[in-house]
Amino acid sequence: MEKARVDSWIWAVRITKTRSAATSACKAGHVRVNGERAKPAQPIAPGDEVRVRQHGFDRVVVVRGIILKRTSATEAAKHFEDRTPPRLPREEAGFVPTRDRGAGRPSKRERRDLEKLRGY
């Protein structure tokens, strides 16, 4: 077996929880194979780089083997090499100003203060 569907493979190696979630991610453009946007039925082979966007971050894996059935996590880990860069700690990620829930729209003065804080 040399090739497999990308949605089936990312489900089988446990990158997504369900096959339908893998298909939806492909249709939404969150999956890239070798830098190109991937459709759900796009074939992948060993050596391909697969990027999956999850929770605002890219997960980068290289295909080492083809697997079609979902197996244990230790068995699935043998079929890919994880090259995801480490995430920044919260302290280094930066401060994002937020408004209290239910506070309504900012006034003109508050909007100007927010823009000044953001550096606009």
PDB file of C-alpha atoms in Angstrom:
ATOM      1  CA  MET A   1       0.000   0.000   0.000  1.00  0.00           C
ATOM      2  CA  GLU A   2       1.767   3.132  -1.201  1.00  0.00           C
ATOM      3  CA  LYS A   3      -0.891   5.847  -1.039  1.00  0.00           C
ATOM      4  CA  ALA A   4      -3.911   6.810   1.055  1.00  0.00           C
ATOM      5  CA  ARG A   5      -6.503   9.584   1.227  1.00  0.00           C
ATOM      6  CA  VAL A   6      -5.270  12.490   3.305  1.00  0.00           C
ATOM      7  CA  ASP A   7      -8.467  12.747   5.385  1.00  0.00           C
ATOM      8  CA  SER A   8      -8.398   9.041   6.192  1.00  0.00           C
ATOM      9  CA  TRP A   9      -4.721   9.168   7.105  1.00  0.00           C
ATOM     10  CA  ILE A  10      -4.912  12.170   9.467  1.00  0.00           C
ATOM     11  CA  TRP A  11      -7.810  10.441  11.230  1.00  0.00           C
ATOM     12  CA  ALA A  12      -5.950   7.112  11.442  1.00  0.00           C
ATOM     13  CA  VAL A  13      -2.827   8.669  12.998  1.00  0.00           C
ATOM     14  CA  ARG A  14      -5.006  10.500  15.535  1.00  0.00           C
ATOM     15  CA  ILE A  15      -4.447  14.092  14.445  1.00  0.00           C
ATOM     16  CA  THR A  16      -8.236  14.590  14.320  1.00  0.00           C
ATOM     17  CA  LYS A  17     -10.797  12.855  16.504  1.00  0.00           C
ATOM     18  CA  THR A  18     -13.215  11.812  13.765  1.00  0.00           C
ATOM     19  CA  ARG A  19     -13.006  11.127  10.056  1.00  0.00           C
ATOM     20  CA  SER A  20     -15.738  13.688   9.387  1.00  0.00           C
ATOM     21  CA  ALA A  21     -13.685  16.302  11.283  1.00  0.00           C
ATOM     22  CA  ALA A  22     -10.711  15.435   9.061  1.00  0.00           C
ATOM     23  CA  THR A  23     -12.848  15.818   5.933  1.00  0.00           C
ATOM     24  CA  SER A  24     -14.238  19.146   7.171  1.00  0.00           C
ATOM     25  CA  ALA A  25     -10.727  20.412   7.913  1.00  0.00           C
ATOM     26  CA  CYS A  26      -9.657  19.556   4.357  1.00  0.00           C
ATOM     27  CA  LYS A  27     -12.698  21.253   2.834  1.00  0.00           C
ATOM     28  CA  ALA A  28     -12.111  24.369   4.961  1.00  0.00           C
ATOM     29  CA  GLY A  29      -8.504  24.630   3.747  1.00  0.00           C
ATOM     30  CA  HIS A  30      -6.868  23.762   7.077  1.00  0.00           C
ATOM     31  CA  VAL A  31      -4.866  20.871   5.611  1.00  0.00           C
ATOM     32  CA  ARG A  32      -1.867  21.329   3.313  1.00  0.00           C
ATOM     33  CA  VAL A  33       0.210  18.616   1.678  1.00  0.00           C
ATOM     34  CA  ASN A  34       3.693  19.717   0.556  1.00  0.00           C
ATOM     35  CA  GLY A  35       2.596  23.358   0.829  1.00  0.00           C
ATOM     36  CA  GLU A  36      -0.513  22.976  -1.374  1.00  0.00           C
ATOM     37  CA  ARG A  37      -4.113  23.043  -0.159  1.00  0.00           C
ATOM     38  CA  ALA A  38      -5.444  19.488   0.050  1.00  0.00           C
ATOM     39  CA  LYS A  39      -8.860  18.145  -0.855  1.00  0.00           C
ATOM     40  CA  PRO A  40     -10.112  15.219   1.266  1.00  0.00           C
ATOM     41  CA  ALA A  41      -9.390  12.572  -1.392  1.00  0.00           C
ATOM     42  CA  GLN A  42      -5.891  13.780  -2.251  1.00  0.00           C
ATOM     43  CA  PRO A  43      -3.451  10.869  -2.106  1.00  0.00           C
ATOM     44  CA  ILE A  44      -0.419  11.043   0.160  1.00  0.00           C
ATOM     45  CA  ALA A  45       2.681   8.873   0.159  1.00  0.00           C
ATOM     46  CA  PRO A  46       5.641   8.383   2.513  1.00  0.00           C
ATOM     47  CA  GLY A  47       7.869  11.445   2.575  1.00  0.00           C
ATOM     48  CA  ASP A  48       5.032  13.984   2.139  1.00  0.00           C
ATOM     49  CA  GLU A  49       4.754  16.877   4.596  1.00  0.00           C
ATOM     50  CA  VAL A  50       1.253  17.407   6.008  1.00  0.00           C
ATOM     51  CA  ARG A  51       0.265  20.608   7.838  1.00  0.00           C
ATOM     52  CA  VAL A  52      -2.978  20.636   9.818  1.00  0.00           C
ATOM     53  CA  ARG A  53      -4.240  23.858  11.425  1.00  0.00           C
ATOM     54  CA  GLN A  54      -5.693  23.141  14.863  1.00  0.00           C
ATOM     55  CA  HIS A  55      -6.744  25.713  17.455  1.00  0.00           C
ATOM     56  CA  GLY A  56      -4.903  28.502  15.651  1.00  0.00           C
ATOM     57  CA  PHE A  57      -1.592  26.634  15.349  1.00  0.00           C
ATOM     58  CA  ASP A  58      -0.111  24.493  12.576  1.00  0.00           C
ATOM     59  CA  ARG A  59       0.765  20.890  13.322  1.00  0.00           C
ATOM     60  CA  VAL A  60       3.509  19.732  10.938  1.00  0.00           C
ATOM     61  CA  VAL A  61       4.039  16.008  10.357  1.00  0.00           C
ATOM     62  CA  VAL A  62       5.969  13.999   7.789  1.00  0.00           C
ATOM     63  CA  VAL A  63       4.404  10.769   6.524  1.00  0.00           C
ATOM     64  CA  ARG A  64       6.591   7.763   7.382  1.00  0.00           C
ATOM     65  CA  GLY A  65       4.067   5.031   6.647  1.00  0.00           C
ATOM     66  CA  ILE A  66       0.578   4.551   5.303  1.00  0.00           C
ATOM     67  CA  ILE A  67      -2.165   3.465   7.679  1.00  0.00           C
ATOM     68  CA  LEU A  68      -5.893   3.276   6.946  1.00  0.00           C
ATOM     69  CA  LYS A  69      -7.399   1.925  10.170  1.00  0.00           C
ATOM     70  CA  ARG A  70      -7.325   3.789  13.467  1.00  0.00           C
ATOM     71  CA  THR A  71      -5.097   1.924  15.913  1.00  0.00           C
ATOM     72  CA  SER A  72      -3.476   2.610  19.263  1.00  0.00           C
ATOM     73  CA  ALA A  73      -1.579   5.838  19.741  1.00  0.00           C
ATOM     74  CA  THR A  74       1.770   4.050  20.060  1.00  0.00           C
ATOM     75  CA  GLU A  75       1.161   2.168  16.790  1.00  0.00           C
ATOM     76  CA  ALA A  76      -0.050   5.315  15.011  1.00  0.00           C
ATOM     77  CA  ALA A  77       3.035   7.275  16.137  1.00  0.00           C
ATOM     78  CA  LYS A  78       5.214   4.927  14.094  1.00  0.00           C
ATOM     79  CA  HIS A  79       3.624   6.176  10.869  1.00  0.00           C
ATOM     80  CA  PHE A  80       4.577   9.862  11.137  1.00  0.00           C
ATOM     81  CA  GLU A  81       7.357  12.149  12.325  1.00  0.00           C
ATOM     82  CA  ASP A  82       6.193  15.213  14.234  1.00  0.00           C
ATOM     83  CA  ARG A  83       8.033  18.393  13.205  1.00  0.00           C
ATOM     84  CA  THR A  84       5.727  20.873  14.906  1.00  0.00           C
ATOM     85  CA  PRO A  85       7.688  23.854  16.272  1.00  0.00           C
ATOM     86  CA  PRO A  86       7.223  24.411  20.019  1.00  0.00           C
ATOM     87  CA  ARG A  87       4.640  27.009  21.031  1.00  0.00           C
ATOM     88  CA  LEU A  88       5.654  30.217  22.743  1.00  0.00           C
ATOM     89  CA  PRO A  89       5.028  30.422  26.485  1.00  0.00           C
ATOM     90  CA  ARG A  90       2.113  32.623  27.505  1.00  0.00           C
ATOM     91  CA  GLU A  91       4.472  35.247  28.873  1.00  0.00           C
ATOM     92  CA  GLU A  92       6.172  35.683  25.469  1.00  0.00           C
ATOM     93  CA  ALA A  93       3.023  35.422  23.356  1.00  0.00           C
ATOM     94  CA  GLY A  94       2.072  39.006  24.121  1.00  0.00           C
ATOM     95  CA  PHE A  95      -0.783  40.831  25.765  1.00  0.00           C
ATOM     96  CA  VAL A  96      -4.125  40.986  23.977  1.00  0.00           C
ATOM     97  CA  PRO A  97      -6.465  43.619  25.412  1.00  0.00           C
ATOM     98  CA  THR A  98     -10.027  42.412  25.937  1.00  0.00           C
ATOM     99  CA  ARG A  99     -13.249  44.045  27.045  1.00  0.00           C
ATOM    100  CA  ASP A 100     -15.470  42.675  29.744  1.00  0.00           C
ATOM    101  CA  ARG A 101     -18.353  40.625  28.434  1.00  0.00           C
ATOM    102  CA  GLY A 102     -21.525  42.693  28.244  1.00  0.00           C
ATOM    103  CA  ALA A 103     -19.682  46.019  28.385  1.00  0.00           C
ATOM    104  CA  GLY A 104     -21.125  47.045  25.026  1.00  0.00           C
ATOM    105  CA  ARG A 105     -19.461  49.004  22.287  1.00  0.00           C
ATOM    106  CA  PRO A 106     -16.476  51.125  23.213  1.00  0.00           C
ATOM    107  CA  SER A 107     -17.029  54.862  23.290  1.00  0.00           C
ATOM    108  CA  LYS A 108     -15.029  57.106  20.994  1.00  0.00           C
ATOM    109  CA  ARG A 109     -12.591  57.867  23.790  1.00  0.00           C
ATOM    110  CA  GLU A 110     -12.179  54.176  24.716  1.00  0.00           C
ATOM    111  CA  ARG A 111     -11.658  53.276  21.053  1.00  0.00           C
ATOM    112  CA  ARG A 112      -8.885  55.856  20.740  1.00  0.00           C
ATOM    113  CA  ASP A 113      -7.241  54.528  23.915  1.00  0.00           C
ATOM    114  CA  LEU A 114      -7.387  50.978  22.527  1.00  0.00           C
ATOM    115  CA  GLU A 115      -5.844  52.075  19.230  1.00  0.00           C
ATOM    116  CA  LYS A 116      -3.093  53.904  21.093  1.00  0.00           C
ATOM    117  CA  LEU A 117      -2.419  50.766  23.161  1.00  0.00           C
ATOM    118  CA  ARG A 118      -2.271  48.600  20.029  1.00  0.00           C
ATOM    119  CA  GLY A 119       0.055  51.058  18.324  1.00  0.00           C
ATOM    120  CA  TYR A 120      -2.185  52.276  15.475  1.00  0.00           C
TER     121      TYR A 120
END
